[in-house]
Coordinates of C-alpha atoms in Angstrom, one line a residue:
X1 CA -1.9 35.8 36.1
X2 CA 1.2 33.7 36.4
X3 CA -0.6 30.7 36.6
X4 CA -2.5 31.6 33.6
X5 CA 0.6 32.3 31.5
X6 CA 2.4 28.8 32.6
X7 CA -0.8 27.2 31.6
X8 CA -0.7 28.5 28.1
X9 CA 3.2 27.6 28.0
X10 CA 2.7 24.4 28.8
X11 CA -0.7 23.7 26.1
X12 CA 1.4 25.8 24.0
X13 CA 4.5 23.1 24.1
X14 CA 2.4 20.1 24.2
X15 CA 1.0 21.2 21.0
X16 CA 4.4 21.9 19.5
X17 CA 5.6 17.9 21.0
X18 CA 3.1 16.8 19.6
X19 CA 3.1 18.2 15.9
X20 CA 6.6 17.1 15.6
X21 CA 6.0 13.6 16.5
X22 CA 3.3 13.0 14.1
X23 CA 3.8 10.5 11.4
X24 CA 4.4 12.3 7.9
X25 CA 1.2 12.4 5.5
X26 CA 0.8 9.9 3.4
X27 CA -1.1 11.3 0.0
X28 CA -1.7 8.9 -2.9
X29 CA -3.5 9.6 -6.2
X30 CA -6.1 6.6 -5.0
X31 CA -6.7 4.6 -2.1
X32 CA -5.3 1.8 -3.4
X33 CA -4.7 1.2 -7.2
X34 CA -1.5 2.9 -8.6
X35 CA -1.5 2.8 -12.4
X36 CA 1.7 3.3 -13.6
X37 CA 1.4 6.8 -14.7
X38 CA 0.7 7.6 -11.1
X39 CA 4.1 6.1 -9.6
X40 CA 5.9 8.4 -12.9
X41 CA 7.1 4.9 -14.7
X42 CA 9.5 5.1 -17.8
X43 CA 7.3 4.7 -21.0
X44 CA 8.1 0.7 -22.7
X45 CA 7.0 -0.9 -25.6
X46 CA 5.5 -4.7 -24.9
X47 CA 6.0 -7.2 -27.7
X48 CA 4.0 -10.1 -26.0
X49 CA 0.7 -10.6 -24.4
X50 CA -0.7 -13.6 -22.1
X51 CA -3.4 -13.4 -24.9
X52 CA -3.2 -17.6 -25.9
X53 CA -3.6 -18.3 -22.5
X54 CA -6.3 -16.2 -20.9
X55 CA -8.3 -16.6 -18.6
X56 CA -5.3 -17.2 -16.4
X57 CA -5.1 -20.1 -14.2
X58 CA -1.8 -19.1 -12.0
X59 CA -0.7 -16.3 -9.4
X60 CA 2.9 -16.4 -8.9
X61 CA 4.0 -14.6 -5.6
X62 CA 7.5 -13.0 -5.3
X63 CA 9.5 -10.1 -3.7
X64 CA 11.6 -7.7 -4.2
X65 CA 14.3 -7.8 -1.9
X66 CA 14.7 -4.1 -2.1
X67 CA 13.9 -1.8 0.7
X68 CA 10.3 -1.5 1.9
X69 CA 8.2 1.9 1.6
X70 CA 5.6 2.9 3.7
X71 CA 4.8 5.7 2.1
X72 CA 3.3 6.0 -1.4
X73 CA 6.0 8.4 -2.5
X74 CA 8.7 6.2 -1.3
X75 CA 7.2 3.2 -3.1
X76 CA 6.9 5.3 -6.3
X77 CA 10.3 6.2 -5.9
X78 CA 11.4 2.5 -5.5
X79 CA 9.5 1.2 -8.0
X80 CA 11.0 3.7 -10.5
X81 CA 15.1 2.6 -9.3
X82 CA 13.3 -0.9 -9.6
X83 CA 12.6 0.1 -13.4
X84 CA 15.7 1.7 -14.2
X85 CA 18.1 -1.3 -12.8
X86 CA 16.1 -3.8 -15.1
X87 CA 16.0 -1.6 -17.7
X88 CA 19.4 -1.3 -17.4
X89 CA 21.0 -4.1 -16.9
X90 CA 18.7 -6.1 -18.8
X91 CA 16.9 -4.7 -21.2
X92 CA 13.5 -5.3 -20.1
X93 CA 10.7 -3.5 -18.0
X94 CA 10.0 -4.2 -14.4
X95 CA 9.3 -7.9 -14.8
X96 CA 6.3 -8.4 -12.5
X97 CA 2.4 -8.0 -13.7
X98 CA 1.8 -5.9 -10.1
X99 CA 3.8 -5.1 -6.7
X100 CA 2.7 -4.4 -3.4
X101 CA 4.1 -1.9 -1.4
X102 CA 4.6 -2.0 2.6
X103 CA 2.2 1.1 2.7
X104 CA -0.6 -1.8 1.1
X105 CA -1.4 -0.4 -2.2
X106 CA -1.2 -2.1 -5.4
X107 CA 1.5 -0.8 -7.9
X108 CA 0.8 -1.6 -11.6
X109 CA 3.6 -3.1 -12.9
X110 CA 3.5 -4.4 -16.3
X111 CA -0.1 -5.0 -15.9
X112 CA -2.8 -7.2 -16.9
X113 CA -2.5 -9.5 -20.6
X114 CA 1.6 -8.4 -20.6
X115 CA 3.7 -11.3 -20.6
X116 CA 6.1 -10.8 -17.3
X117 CA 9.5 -11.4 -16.9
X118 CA 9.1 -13.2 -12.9
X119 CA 9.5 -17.0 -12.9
X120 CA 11.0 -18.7 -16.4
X121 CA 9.0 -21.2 -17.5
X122 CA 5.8 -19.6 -16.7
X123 CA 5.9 -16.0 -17.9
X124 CA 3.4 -16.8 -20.6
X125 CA 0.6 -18.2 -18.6
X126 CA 0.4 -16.6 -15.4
X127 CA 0.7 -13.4 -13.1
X128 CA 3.9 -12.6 -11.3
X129 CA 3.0 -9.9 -8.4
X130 CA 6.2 -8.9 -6.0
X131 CA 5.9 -7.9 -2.7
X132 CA 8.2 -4.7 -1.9
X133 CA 10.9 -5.8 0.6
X134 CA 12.6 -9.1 1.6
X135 CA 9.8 -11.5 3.7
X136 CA 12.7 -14.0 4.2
X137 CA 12.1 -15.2 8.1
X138 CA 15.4 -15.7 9.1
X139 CA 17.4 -12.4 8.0
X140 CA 16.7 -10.1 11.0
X141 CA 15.5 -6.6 9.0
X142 CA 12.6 -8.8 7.2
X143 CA 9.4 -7.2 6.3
X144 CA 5.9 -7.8 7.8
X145 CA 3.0 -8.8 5.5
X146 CA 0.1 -6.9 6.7
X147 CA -3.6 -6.9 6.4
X148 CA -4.2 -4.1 4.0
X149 CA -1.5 -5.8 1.7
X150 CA -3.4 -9.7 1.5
X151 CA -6.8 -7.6 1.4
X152 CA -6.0 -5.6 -1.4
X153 CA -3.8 -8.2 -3.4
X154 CA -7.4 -9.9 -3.3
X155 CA -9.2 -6.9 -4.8
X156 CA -6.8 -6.8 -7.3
X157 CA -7.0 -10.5 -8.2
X158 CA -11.1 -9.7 -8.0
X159 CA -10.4 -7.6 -10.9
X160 CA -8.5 -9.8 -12.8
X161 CA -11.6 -12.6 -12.9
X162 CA -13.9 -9.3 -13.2
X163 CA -12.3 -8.5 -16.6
X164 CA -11.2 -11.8 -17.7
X165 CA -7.8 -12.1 -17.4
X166 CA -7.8 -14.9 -14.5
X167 CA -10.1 -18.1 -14.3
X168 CA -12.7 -17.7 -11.0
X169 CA -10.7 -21.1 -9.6
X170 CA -7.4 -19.5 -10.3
X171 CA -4.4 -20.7 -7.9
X172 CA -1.9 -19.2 -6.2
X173 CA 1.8 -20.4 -5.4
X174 CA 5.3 -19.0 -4.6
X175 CA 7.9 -19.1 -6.7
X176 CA 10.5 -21.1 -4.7
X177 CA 7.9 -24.1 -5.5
X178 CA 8.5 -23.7 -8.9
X179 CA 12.1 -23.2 -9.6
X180 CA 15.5 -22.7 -7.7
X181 CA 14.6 -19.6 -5.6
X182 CA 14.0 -18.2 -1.8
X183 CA 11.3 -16.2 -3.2
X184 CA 8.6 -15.2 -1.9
X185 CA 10.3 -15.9 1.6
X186 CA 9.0 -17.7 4.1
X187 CA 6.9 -15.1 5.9
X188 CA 4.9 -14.5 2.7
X189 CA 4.3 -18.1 2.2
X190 CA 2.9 -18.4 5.3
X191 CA 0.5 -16.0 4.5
X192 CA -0.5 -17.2 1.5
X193 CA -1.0 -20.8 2.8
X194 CA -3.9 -19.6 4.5
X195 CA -5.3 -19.0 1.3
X196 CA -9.0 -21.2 0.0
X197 CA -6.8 -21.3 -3.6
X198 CA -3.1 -21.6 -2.3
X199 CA -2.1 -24.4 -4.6
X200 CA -1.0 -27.2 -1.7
X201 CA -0.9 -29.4 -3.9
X202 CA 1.9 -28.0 -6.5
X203 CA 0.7 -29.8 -9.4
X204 CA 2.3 -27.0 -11.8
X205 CA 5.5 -27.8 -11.4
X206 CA 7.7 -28.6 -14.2
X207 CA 5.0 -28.1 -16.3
X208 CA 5.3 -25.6 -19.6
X209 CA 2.5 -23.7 -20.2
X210 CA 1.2 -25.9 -23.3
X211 CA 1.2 -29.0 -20.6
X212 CA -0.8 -27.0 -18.1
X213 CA -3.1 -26.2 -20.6
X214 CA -3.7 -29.4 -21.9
X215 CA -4.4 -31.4 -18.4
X216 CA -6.2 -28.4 -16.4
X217 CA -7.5 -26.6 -18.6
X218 CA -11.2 -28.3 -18.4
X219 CA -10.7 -29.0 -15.0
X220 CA -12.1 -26.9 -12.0
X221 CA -8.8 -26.4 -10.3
X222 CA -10.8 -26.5 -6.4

């Protein structure tokens, strides 16, 4: 009888250890593809649309360098402070088309055919998505770019040539090649490098979005 009762004390404690060490649930309103209603965003009123310029021929990369979130209702959360500081301070929405959070969904940002507010100089012709977090390699609390975040950023940009907002030879490119900035950092361009359509060869740079137009845009870009 003893040895029955310590028996049940000990599965009886193992079971408590382990419910308490068990990561906290992580419930989104879908797999992968947050709309903005789902993350709670302010309501905003958009005044220009990438509309001249569609199908899209650019994918600007960026990040945050705000804290990361592995859970969706920590990204929600951050993406709403992430509203409300641009809002405030600037008068304008979250400036990027998408962002990716460290738990790998895709956040709607301003969305598909809004004109961003992500790199100057090419707001009007392209897609700015931010990564949650700061991917710069040499600050020591970096963030990790993980599978489930490059395999859904490609669904997402699936949907974009699905519906007709991006060109099906679209390129990609971080910021920092286009103007004075560390973004996306280096761990995210690395990633991206290993991209078919990672733009190697930069040949966007100082050009406005008219100029792109005119010399790519009846050219198969790869």
């Amino acid at each position: 009888m003893v040895l029955i009762v310590c028996i049940a004390l000990i599965v009886y404690f193992a079971g408590l250890s382990a419910n308490t060490s068990e990561s906290p649930i992580d419930k989104a309103p879908h797999e992968w593809r947050i709309t903005r209603e789902m993350w709670l965003a302010r309501p905003y009123n958009y005044t220009h649309t990438l509309d001249a310029f569609e199908p899209l021929m650019l994918v600007i990369f960026q990040h945050t360098v705000s804290p990361q979130c592995s859970l969706f209702k920590n990204c929600a959360a951050e993406l709403r402070n992430l509203q409300g500081y641009f809002i405030s301070h600037y008068d304008y929405d979250i400036p990027y088309n998408f962002l990716v959070g460290n738990d790998g969904r895709v956040y709607e940002g301003r969305g598909w055919n809004i004109e961003g507010a992500h790199t100057f100089g090419y707001n009007r012709c392209s897609i700015g998505i931010g990564f949650i977090g700061d991917y710069r390699g040499e600050i020591e609390s970096h963030a990790s770019v993980t599978k489930a975040q490059l395999n859904r950023t490609r669904m997402l940009l699936e949907e974009g040539v699905r519906l007709g907002h991006l060109r099906k030879d679209f390129l990609v490119i971080g910021a920092n090649y286009l103007g004075p900035t560390a973004s996306p950092g280096s761990i995210l361009n690395n990633a991206l490098k290993q991209w078919p359509n990672y733009d190697h060869k930069n040949r966007f740079y100082k050009l406005n979005c008219e100029k792109m137009e005119e010399k790519f845009g009846n050219t198969t870009l790869y």
